[in-house]
Short mmCIF file of N, CA and C in Angstrom, two decimals:
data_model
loop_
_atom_site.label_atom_id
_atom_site.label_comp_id
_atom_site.label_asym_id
_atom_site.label_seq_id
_atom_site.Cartn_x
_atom_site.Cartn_y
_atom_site.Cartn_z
N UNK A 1 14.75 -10.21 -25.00
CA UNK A 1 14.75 -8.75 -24.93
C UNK A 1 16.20 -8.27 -24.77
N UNK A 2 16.60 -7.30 -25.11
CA UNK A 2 18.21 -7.19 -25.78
C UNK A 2 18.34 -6.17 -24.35
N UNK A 3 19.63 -5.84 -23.53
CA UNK A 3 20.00 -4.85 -22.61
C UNK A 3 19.81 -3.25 -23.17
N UNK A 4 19.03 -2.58 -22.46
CA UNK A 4 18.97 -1.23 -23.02
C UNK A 4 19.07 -0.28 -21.86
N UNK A 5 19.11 0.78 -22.17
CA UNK A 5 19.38 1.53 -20.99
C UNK A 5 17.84 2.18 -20.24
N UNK A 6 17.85 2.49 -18.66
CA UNK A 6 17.05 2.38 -17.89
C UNK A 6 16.57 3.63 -18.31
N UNK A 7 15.26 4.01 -18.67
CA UNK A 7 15.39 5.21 -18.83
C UNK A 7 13.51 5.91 -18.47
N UNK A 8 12.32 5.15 -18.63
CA UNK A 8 11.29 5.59 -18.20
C UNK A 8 10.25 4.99 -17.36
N UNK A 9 9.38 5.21 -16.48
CA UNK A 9 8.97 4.69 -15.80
C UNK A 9 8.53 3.34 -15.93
N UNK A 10 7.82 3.36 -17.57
CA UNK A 10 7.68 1.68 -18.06
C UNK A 10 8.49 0.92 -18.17
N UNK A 11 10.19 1.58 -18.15
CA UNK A 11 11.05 0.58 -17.74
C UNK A 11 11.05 -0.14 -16.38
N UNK A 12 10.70 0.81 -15.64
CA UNK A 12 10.83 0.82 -13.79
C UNK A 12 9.54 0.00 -13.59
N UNK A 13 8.29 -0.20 -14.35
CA UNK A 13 7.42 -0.84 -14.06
C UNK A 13 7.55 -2.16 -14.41
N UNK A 14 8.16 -2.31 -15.62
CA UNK A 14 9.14 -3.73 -16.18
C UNK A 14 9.63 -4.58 -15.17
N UNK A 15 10.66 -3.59 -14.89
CA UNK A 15 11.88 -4.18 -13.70
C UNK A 15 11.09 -4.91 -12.69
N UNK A 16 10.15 -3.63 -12.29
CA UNK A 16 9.61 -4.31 -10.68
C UNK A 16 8.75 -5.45 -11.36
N UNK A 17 7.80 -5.63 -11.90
CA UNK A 17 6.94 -6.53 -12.09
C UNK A 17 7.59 -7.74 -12.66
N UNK A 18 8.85 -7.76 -13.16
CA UNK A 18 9.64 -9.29 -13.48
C UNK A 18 10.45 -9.63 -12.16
N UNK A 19 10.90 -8.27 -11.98
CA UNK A 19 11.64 -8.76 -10.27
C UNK A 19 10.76 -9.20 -9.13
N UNK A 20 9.77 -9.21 -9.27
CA UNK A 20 8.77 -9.69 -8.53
C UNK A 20 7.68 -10.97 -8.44
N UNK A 21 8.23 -11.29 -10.05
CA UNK A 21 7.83 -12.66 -10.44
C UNK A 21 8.15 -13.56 -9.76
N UNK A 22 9.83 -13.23 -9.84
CA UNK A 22 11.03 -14.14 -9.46
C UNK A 22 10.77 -13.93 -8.24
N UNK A 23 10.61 -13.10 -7.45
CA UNK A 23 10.34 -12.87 -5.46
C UNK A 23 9.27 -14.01 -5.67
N UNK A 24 7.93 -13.88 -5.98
CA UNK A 24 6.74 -14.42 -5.67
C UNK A 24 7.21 -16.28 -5.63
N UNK A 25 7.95 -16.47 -6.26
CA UNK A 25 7.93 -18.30 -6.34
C UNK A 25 9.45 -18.65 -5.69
N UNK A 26 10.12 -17.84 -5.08
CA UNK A 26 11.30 -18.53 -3.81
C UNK A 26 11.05 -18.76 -3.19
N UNK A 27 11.60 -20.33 -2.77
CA UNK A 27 11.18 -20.57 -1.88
C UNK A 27 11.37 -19.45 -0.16
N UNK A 28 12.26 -18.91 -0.61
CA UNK A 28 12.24 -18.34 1.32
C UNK A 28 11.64 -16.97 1.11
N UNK A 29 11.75 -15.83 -0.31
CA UNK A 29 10.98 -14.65 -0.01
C UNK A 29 9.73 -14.72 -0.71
N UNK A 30 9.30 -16.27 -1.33
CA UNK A 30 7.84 -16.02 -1.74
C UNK A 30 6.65 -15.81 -0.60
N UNK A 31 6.82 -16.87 0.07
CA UNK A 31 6.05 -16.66 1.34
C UNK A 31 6.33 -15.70 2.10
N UNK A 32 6.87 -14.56 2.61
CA UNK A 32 6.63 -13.58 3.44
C UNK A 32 5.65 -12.78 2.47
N UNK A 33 6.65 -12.39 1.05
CA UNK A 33 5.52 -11.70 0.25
C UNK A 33 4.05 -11.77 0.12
N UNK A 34 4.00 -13.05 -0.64
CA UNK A 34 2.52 -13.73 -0.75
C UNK A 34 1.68 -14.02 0.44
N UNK A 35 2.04 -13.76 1.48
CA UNK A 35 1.21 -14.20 2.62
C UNK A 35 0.93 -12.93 3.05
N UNK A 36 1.26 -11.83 2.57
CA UNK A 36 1.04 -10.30 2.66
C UNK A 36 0.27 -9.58 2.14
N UNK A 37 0.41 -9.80 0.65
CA UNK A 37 0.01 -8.94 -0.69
C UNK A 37 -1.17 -10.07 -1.20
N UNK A 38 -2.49 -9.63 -1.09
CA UNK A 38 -3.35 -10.02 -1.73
C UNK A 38 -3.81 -9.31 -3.31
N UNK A 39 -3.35 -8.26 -3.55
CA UNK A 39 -3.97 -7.46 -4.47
C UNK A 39 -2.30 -6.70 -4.84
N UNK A 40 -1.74 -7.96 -6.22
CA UNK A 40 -0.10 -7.50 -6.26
C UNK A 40 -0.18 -6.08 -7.12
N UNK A 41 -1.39 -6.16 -7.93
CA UNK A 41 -1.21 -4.69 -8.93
C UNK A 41 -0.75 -3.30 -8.45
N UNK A 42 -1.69 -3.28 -7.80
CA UNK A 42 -1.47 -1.86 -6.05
C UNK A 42 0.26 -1.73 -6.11
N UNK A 43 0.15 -2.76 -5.61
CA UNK A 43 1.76 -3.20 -4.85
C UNK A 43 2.83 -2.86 -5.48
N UNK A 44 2.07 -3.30 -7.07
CA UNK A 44 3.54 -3.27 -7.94
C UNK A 44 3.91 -1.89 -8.22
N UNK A 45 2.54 -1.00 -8.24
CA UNK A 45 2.10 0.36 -8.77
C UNK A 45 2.95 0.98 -7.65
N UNK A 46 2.70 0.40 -6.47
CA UNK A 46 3.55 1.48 -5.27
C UNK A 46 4.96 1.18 -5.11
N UNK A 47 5.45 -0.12 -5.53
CA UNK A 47 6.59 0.20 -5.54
C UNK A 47 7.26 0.53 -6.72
N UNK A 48 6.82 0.65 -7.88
CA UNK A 48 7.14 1.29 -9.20
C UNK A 48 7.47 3.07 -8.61
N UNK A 49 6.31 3.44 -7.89
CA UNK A 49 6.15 4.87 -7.64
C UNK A 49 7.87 5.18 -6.63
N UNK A 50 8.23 4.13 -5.74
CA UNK A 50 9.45 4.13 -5.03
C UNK A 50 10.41 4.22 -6.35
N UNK A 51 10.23 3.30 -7.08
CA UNK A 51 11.84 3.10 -7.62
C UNK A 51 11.97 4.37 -9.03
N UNK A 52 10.89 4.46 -8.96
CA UNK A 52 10.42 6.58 -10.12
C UNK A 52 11.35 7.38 -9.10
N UNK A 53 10.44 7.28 -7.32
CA UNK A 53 11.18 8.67 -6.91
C UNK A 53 12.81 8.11 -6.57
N UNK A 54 13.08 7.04 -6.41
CA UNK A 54 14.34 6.74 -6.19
C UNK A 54 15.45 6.82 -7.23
N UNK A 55 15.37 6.39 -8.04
CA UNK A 55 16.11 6.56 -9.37
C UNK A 55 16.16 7.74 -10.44
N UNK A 56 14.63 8.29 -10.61
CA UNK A 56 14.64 9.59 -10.94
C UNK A 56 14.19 10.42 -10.45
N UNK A 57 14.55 10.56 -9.53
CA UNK A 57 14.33 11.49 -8.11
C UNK A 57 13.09 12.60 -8.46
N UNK A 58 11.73 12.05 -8.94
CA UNK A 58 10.27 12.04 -9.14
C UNK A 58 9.88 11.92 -7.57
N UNK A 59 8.69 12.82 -7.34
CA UNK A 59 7.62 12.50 -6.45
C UNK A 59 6.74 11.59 -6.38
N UNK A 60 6.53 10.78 -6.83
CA UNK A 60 5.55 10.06 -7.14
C UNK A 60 5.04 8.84 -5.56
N UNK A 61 6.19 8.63 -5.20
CA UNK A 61 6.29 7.39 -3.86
C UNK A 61 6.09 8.35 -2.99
N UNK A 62 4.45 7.75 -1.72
CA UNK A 62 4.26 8.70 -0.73
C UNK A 62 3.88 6.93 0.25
N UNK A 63 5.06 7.18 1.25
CA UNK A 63 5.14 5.90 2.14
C UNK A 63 6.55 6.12 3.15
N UNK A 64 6.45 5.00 3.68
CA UNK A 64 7.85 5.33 4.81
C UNK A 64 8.29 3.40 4.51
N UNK A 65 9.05 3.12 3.66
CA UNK A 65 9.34 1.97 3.97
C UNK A 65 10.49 1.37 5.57
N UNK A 66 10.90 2.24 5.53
CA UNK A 66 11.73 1.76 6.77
C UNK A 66 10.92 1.75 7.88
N UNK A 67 9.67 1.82 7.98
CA UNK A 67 8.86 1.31 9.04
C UNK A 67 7.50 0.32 8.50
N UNK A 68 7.45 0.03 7.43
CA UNK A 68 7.11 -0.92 6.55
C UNK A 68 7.77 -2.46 6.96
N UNK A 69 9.39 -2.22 6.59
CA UNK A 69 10.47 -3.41 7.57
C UNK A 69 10.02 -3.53 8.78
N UNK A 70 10.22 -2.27 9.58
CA UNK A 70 10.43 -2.54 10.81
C UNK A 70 9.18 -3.45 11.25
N UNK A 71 7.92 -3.03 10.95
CA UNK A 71 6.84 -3.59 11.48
C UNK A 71 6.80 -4.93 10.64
N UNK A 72 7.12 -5.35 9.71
CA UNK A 72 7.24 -7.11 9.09
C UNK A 72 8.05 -7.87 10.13
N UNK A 73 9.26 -7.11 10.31
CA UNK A 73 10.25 -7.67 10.90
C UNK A 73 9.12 -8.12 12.69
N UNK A 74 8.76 -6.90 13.30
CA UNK A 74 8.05 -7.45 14.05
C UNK A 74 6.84 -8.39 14.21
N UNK A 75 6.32 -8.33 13.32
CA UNK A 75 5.44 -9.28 12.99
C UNK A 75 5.86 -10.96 12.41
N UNK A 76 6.53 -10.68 11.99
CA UNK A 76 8.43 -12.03 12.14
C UNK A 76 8.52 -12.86 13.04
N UNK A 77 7.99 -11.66 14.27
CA UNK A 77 8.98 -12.46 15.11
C UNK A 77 10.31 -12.13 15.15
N UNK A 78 10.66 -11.31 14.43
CA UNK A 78 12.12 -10.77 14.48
C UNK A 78 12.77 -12.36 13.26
N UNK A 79 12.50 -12.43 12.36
CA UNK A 79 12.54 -13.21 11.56
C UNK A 79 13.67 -13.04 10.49
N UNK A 80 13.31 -11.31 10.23
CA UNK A 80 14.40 -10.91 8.64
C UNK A 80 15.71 -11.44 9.56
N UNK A 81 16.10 -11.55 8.46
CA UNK A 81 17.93 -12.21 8.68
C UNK A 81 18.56 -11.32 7.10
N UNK A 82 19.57 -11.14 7.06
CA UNK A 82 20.79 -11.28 5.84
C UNK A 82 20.20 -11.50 5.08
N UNK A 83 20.55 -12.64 5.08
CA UNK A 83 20.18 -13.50 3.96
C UNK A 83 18.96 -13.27 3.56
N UNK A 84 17.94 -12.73 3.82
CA UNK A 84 16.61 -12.30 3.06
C UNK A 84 16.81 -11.04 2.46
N UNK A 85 17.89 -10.40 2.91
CA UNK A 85 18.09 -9.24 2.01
C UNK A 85 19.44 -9.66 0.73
N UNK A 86 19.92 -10.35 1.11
CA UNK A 86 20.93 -11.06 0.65
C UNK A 86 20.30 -11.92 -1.04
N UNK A 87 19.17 -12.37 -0.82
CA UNK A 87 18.46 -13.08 -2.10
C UNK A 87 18.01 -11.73 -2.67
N UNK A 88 17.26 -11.28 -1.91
CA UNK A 88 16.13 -9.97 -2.03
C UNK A 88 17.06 -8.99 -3.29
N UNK A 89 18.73 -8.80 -3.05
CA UNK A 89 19.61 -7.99 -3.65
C UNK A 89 20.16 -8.79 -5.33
N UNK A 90 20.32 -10.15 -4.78
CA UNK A 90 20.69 -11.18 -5.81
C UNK A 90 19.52 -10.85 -7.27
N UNK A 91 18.54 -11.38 -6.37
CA UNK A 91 17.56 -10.89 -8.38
C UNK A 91 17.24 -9.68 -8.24
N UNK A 92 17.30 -8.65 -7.12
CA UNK A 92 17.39 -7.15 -8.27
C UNK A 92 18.40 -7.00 -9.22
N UNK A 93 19.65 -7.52 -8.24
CA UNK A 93 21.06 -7.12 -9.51
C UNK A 93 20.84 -7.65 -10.41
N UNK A 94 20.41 -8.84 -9.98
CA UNK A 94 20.16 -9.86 -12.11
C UNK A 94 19.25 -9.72 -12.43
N UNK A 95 17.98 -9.13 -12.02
CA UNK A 95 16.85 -8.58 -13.04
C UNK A 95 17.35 -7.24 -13.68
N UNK A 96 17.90 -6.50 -12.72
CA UNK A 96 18.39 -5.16 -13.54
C UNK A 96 19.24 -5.56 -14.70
N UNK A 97 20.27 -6.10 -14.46
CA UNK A 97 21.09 -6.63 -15.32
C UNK A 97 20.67 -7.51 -16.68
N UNK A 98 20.31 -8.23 -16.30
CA UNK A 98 19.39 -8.89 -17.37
C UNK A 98 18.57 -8.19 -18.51
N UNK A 99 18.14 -7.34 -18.16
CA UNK A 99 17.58 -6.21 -18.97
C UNK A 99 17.84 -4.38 -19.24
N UNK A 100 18.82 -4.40 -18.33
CA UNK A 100 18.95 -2.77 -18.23
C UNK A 100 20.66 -2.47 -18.05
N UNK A 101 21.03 -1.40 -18.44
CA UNK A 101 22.12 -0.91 -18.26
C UNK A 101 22.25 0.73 -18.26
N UNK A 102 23.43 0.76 -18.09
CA UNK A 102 23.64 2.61 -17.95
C UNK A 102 23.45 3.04 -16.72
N UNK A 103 23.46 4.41 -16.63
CA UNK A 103 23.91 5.27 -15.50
C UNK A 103 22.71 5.18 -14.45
N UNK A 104 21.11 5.06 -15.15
CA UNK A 104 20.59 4.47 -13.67
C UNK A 104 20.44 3.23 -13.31
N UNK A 105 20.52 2.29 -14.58
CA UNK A 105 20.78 0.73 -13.97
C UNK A 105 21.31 0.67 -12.79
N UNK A 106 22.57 1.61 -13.29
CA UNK A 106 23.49 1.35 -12.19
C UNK A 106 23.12 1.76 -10.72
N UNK A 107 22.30 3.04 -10.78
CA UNK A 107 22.18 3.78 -9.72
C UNK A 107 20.88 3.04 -8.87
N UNK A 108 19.87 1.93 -9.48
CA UNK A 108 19.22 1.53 -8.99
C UNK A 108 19.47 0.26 -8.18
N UNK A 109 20.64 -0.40 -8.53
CA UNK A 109 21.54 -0.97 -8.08
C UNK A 109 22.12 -0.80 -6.87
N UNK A 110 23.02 0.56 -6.78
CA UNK A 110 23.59 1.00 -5.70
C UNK A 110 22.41 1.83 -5.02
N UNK A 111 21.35 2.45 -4.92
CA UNK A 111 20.65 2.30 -4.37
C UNK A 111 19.91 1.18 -3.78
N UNK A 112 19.64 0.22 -3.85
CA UNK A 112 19.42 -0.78 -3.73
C UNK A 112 19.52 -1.48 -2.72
N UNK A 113 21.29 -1.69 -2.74
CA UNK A 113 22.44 -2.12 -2.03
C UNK A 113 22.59 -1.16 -1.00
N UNK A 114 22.08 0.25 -0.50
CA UNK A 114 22.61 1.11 0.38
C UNK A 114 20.99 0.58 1.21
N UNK A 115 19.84 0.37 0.41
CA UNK A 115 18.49 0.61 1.33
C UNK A 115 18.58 -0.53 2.00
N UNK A 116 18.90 -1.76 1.21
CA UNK A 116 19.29 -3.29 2.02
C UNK A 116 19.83 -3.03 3.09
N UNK A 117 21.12 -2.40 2.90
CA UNK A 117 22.18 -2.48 4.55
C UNK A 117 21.38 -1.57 5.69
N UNK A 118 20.80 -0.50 5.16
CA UNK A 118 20.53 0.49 6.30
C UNK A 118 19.22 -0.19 6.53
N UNK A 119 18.08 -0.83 5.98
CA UNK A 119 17.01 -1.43 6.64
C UNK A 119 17.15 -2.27 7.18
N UNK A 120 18.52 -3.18 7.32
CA UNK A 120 18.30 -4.11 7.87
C UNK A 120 19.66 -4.13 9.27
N UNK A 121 20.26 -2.54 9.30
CA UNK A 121 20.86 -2.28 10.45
C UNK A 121 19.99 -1.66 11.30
N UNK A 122 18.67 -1.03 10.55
CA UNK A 122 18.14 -0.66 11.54
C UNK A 122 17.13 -1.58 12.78
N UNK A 123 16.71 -1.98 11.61
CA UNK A 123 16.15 -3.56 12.49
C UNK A 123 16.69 -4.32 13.73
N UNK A 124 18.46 -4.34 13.58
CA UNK A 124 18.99 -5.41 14.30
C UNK A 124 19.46 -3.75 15.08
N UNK A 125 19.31 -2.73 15.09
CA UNK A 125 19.31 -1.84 16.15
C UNK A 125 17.77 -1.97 16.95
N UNK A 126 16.99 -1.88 16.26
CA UNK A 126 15.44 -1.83 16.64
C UNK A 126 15.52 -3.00 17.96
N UNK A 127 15.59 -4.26 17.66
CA UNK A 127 15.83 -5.22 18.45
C UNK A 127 16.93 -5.31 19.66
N UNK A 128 17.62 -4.34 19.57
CA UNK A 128 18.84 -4.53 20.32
C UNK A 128 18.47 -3.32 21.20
N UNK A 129 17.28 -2.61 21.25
CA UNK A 129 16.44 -1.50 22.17
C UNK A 129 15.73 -2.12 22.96
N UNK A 130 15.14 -3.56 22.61
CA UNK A 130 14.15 -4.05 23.78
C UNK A 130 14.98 -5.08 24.69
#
């Protein structure tokens, strides 16, 4: 499939559902996922609906992920580390990349990269309250 530019939701449904291939069989973020998500279609549908209102700033995503984290993370055990956002960032950039370019490639990207750092400062604030 040749690089084209990011441009409609069936792209965004693309993205997530190949970027999610690649999540489902790592070894370190397949299992948090898969031991979660019994019914991935839903899943993929709701976070397709995130990366619609995120990228083309659409209504469509009705959720609070930053307490989505927070409560995995507690259920963890206080588990997330870096480095799970750290892989987690690795095949978005190269799934995006791999298939997409232009001005929201990009922006789904640096979005991306801003939701990683702040979900996972909030966490290691969250923890640093009890």
């Amino acid at each position: 499939m040749p690089v084209k530019p990011l441009e409609t939701r069936a792209d965004l449904a693309f993205l997530v559902k190949t970027f999610y291939a690649r999540v489902r069989v790592h070894d370190v973020l397949g299992p948090i996922f898969n031991e979660r998500i019994d019914d991935w279609e839903p899943h993929l549908q709701k976070i397709t609906d995130f990366w619609e209102t995120t990228v083309f700033l659409g209504k469509s995503y009705q959720g609070n992920p930053m307490k989505i984290h927070l409560d995995l993370d507690h259920d963890l055990k206080h588990g997330l580390q870096q480095a799970h956002f750290g892989h987690w960032l690795e095949f978005w950039f190269d799934t995006v990349d791999t298939y997409f370019e232009g001005k929201h490639a990009s922006l789904a990207k640096e979005r991306a990269r801003n939701m990683a750092h702040i979900i996972f400062m909030r966490i290691f604030e969250r923890r640093n309250k009890k």
